[in-house]
Short mmCIF file of C-alpha atoms in Angstrom, two decimals:
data_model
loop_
_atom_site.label_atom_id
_atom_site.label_comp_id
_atom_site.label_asym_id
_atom_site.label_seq_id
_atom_site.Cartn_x
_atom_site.Cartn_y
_atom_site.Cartn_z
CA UNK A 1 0.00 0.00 0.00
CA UNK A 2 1.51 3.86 -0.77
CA UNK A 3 0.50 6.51 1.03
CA UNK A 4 0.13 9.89 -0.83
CA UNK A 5 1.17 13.29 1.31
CA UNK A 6 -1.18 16.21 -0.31
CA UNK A 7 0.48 18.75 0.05
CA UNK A 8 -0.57 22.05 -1.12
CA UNK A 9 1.97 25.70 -1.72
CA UNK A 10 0.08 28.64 -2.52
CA UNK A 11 1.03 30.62 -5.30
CA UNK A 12 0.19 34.56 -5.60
CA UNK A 13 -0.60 36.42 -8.52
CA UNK A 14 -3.14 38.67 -10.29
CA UNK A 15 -3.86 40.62 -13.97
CA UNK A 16 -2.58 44.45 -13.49
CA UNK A 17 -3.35 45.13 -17.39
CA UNK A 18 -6.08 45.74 -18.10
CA UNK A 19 -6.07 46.35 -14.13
CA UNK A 20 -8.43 43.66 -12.45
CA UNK A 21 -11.26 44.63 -10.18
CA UNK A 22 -9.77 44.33 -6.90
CA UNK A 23 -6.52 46.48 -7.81
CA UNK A 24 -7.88 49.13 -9.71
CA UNK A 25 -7.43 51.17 -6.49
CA UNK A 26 -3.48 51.00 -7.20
CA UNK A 27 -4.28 52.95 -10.44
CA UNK A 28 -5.66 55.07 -8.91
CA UNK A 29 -9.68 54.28 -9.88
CA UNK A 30 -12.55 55.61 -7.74
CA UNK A 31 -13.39 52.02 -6.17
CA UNK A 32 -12.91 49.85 -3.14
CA UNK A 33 -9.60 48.62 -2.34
CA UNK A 34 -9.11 45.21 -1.44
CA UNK A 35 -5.64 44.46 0.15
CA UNK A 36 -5.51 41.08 -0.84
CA UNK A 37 -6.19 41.62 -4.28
CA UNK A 38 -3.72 38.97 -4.65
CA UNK A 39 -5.38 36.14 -3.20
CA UNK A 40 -8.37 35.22 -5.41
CA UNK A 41 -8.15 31.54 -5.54
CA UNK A 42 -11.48 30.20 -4.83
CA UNK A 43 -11.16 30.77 -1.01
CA UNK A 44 -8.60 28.37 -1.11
CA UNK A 45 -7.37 24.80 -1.71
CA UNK A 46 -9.13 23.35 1.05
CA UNK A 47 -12.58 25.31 0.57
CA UNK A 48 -12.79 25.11 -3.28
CA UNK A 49 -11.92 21.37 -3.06
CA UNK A 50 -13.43 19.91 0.55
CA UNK A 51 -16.31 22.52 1.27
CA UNK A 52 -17.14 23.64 -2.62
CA UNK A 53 -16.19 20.09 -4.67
CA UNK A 54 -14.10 21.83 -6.68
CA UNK A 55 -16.02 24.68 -7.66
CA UNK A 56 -14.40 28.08 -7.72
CA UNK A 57 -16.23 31.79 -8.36
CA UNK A 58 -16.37 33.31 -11.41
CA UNK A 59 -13.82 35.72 -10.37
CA UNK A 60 -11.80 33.99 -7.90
CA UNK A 61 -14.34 34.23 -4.84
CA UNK A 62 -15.26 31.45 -2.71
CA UNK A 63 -17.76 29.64 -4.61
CA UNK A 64 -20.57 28.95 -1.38
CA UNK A 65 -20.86 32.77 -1.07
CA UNK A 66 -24.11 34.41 -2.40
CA UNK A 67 -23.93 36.04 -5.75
CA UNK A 68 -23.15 38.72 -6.80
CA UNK A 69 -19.94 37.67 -5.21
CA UNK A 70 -17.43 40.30 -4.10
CA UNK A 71 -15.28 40.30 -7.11
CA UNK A 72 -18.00 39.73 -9.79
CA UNK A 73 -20.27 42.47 -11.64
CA UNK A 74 -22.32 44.12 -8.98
CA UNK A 75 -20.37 42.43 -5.99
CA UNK A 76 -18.11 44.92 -3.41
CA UNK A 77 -15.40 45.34 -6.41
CA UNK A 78 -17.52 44.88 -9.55
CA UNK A 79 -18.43 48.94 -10.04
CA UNK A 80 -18.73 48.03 -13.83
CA UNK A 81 -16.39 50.76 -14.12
CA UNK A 82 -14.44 50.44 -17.12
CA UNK A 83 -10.81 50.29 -17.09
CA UNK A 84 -9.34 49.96 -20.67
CA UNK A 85 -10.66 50.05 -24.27
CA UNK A 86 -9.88 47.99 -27.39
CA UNK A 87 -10.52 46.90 -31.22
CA UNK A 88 -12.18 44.47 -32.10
CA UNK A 89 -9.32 41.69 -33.11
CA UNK A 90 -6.40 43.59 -32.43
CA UNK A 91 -3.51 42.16 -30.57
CA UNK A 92 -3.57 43.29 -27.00
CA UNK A 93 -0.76 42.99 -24.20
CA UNK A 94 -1.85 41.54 -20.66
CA UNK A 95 0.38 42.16 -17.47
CA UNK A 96 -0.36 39.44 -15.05
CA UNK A 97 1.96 39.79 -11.91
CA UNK A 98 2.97 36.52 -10.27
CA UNK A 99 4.11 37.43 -6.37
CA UNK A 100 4.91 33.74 -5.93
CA UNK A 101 5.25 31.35 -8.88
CA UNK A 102 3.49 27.97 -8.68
CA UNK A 103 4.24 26.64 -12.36
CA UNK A 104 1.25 25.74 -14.21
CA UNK A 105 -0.38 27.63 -17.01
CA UNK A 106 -2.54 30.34 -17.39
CA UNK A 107 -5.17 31.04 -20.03
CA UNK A 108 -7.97 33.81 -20.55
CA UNK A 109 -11.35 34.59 -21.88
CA UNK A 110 -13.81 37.31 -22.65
CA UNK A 111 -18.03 37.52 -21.41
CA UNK A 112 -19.98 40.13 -22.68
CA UNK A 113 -22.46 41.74 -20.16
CA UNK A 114 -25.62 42.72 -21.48
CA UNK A 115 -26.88 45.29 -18.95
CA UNK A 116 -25.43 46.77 -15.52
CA UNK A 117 -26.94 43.90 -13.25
CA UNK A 118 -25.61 40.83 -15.91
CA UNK A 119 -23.61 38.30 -13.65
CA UNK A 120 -20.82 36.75 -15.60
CA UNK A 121 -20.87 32.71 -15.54
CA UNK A 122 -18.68 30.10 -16.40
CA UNK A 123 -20.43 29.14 -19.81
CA UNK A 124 -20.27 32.52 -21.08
CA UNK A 125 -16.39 32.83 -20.43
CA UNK A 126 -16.55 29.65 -22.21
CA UNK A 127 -17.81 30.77 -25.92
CA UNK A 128 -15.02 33.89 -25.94
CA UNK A 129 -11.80 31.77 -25.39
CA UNK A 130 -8.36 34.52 -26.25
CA UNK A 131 -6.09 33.22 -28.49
CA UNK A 132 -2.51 34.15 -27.44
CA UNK A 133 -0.63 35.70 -29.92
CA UNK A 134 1.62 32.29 -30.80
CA UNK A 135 -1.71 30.55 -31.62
CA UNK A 136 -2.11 28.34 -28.65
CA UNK A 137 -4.35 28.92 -25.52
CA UNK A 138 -2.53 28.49 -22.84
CA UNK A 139 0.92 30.27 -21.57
CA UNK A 140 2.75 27.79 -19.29
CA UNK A 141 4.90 28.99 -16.24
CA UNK A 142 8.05 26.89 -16.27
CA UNK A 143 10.24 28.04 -13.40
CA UNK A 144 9.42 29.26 -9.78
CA UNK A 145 9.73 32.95 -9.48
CA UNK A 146 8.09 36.22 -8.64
CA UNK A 147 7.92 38.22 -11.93
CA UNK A 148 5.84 39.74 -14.30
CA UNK A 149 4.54 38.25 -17.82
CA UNK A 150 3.71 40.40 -20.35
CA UNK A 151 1.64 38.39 -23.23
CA UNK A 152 0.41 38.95 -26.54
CA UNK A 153 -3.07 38.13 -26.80
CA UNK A 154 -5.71 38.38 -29.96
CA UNK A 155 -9.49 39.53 -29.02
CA UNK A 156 -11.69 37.34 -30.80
CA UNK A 157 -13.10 38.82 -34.20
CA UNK A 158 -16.98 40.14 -34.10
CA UNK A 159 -16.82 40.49 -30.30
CA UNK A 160 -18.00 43.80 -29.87
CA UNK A 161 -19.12 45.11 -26.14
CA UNK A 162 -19.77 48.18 -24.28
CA UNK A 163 -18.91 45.55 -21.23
CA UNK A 164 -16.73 42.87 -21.64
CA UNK A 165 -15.17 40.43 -18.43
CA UNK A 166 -11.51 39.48 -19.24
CA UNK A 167 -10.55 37.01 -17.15
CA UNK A 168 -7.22 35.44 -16.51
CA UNK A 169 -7.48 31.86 -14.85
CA UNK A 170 -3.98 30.57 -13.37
CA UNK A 171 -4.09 26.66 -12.72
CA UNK A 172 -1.00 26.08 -10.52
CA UNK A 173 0.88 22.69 -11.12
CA UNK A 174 3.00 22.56 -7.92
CA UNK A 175 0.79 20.32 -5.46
CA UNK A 176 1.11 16.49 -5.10
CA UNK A 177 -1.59 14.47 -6.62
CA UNK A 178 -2.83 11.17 -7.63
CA UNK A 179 -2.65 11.05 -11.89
CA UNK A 180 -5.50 9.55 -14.10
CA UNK A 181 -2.94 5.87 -14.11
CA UNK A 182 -2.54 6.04 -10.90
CA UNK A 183 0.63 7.37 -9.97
CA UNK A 184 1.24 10.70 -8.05
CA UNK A 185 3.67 13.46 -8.45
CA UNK A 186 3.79 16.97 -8.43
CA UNK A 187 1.39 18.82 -10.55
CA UNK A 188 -1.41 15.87 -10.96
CA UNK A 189 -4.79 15.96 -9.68
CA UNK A 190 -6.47 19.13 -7.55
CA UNK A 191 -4.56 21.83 -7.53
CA UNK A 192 -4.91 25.89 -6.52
CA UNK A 193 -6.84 28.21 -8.83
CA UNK A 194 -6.29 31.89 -9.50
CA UNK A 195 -8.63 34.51 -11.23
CA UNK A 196 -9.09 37.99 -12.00
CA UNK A 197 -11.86 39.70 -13.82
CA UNK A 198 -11.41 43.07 -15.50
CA UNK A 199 -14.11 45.28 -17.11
CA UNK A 200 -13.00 46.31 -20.65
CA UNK A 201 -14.76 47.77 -23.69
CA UNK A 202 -14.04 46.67 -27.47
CA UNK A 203 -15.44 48.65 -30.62
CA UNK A 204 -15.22 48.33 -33.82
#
């Protein structure tokens, strides 16, 4: 018989361009600051994956708390307050600052809000995936450190939005799991989640 030690390191990180909701206040936008703006990931190993099954906010919030959540449209940090504008299918650069690097990848989508109320969902992040710039959708992190990645990102063609959602979604690859044959090593199985959300406009 093996026994398996889960272990669990948490990783930092969120997207400073276009500025996410719960740092906008270090640009200096009218909203709420949140001094952990750094720490949206799910409420954390042990609540996304023992209390929540695995489930994780729209926007990095613990899932079990009532919607809006704090970091989603209408929550404590979602003002709607728009905080960068774009073309429709140009090639955009995103900033995401990683305080403490987990490995993993990262990859990001686009939902378009409809009216001020609209709360973004899972399934609508889902039908605007962002191609990066190198045609894949996902930019790995290969080494462990604190810095920040500046990628080249294309907004999807005919996705036009006086309120878009950009969301970057980190999956970490740094915990010990059990693998789908069995075996366990780092980066297999549940691991820590990061997101960000950031309200953006693209025209035409």
């Amino acid at each position: 018989m093996v026994f398996v030690n889960l272990i669990q390191v948490h990783g930092h990180g969120m997207m400073m361009d276009p500025v996410n909701r719960s740092s906008a206040w270090k640009k200096h936008f009218p909203v709420p600051p949140n001094f952990n703006d750094n720490e949206l990931f799910c409420g954390g190993f042990a609540t996304q994956y023992e209390k929540n099954n695995g489930n994780c906010g729209e926007c990095g919030d613990d899932w079990s708390l009532p919607r809006p959540r704090p970091n989603e449209n209408g929550g404590i940090y979602g003002t709607g307050l728009i905080v960068k504008k774009y073309t429709e299918g140009f090639h955009i650069q995103i900033q995401i600052n990683l305080t403490a690097s987990h490995l993993g990848h990262f990859e990001f989508s686009i939902c378009p809000l409809s009216n001020p109320k609209e709360l973004e969902t899972d399934e609508c992040f889902a039908k605007y995936p962002v191609q990066l710039a190198d045609g894949s959708y996902k930019y790995n992190i290969e080494r462990y450190q604190a810095e920040i990645h500046l990628i080249e990102a294309i907004l999807p063609q005919g996705l036009i939005c006086e309120h878009c959602v950009l969301r970057w979604h980190y999956r970490t690859a740094n915990s010990w799991g059990i693998c789908e044959d069995g075996s366990a090593t780092i980066g297999c199985g549940n691991q820590e989640i990061f997101r960000s959300c950031s309200d953006i406009a693209i025209t035409k």
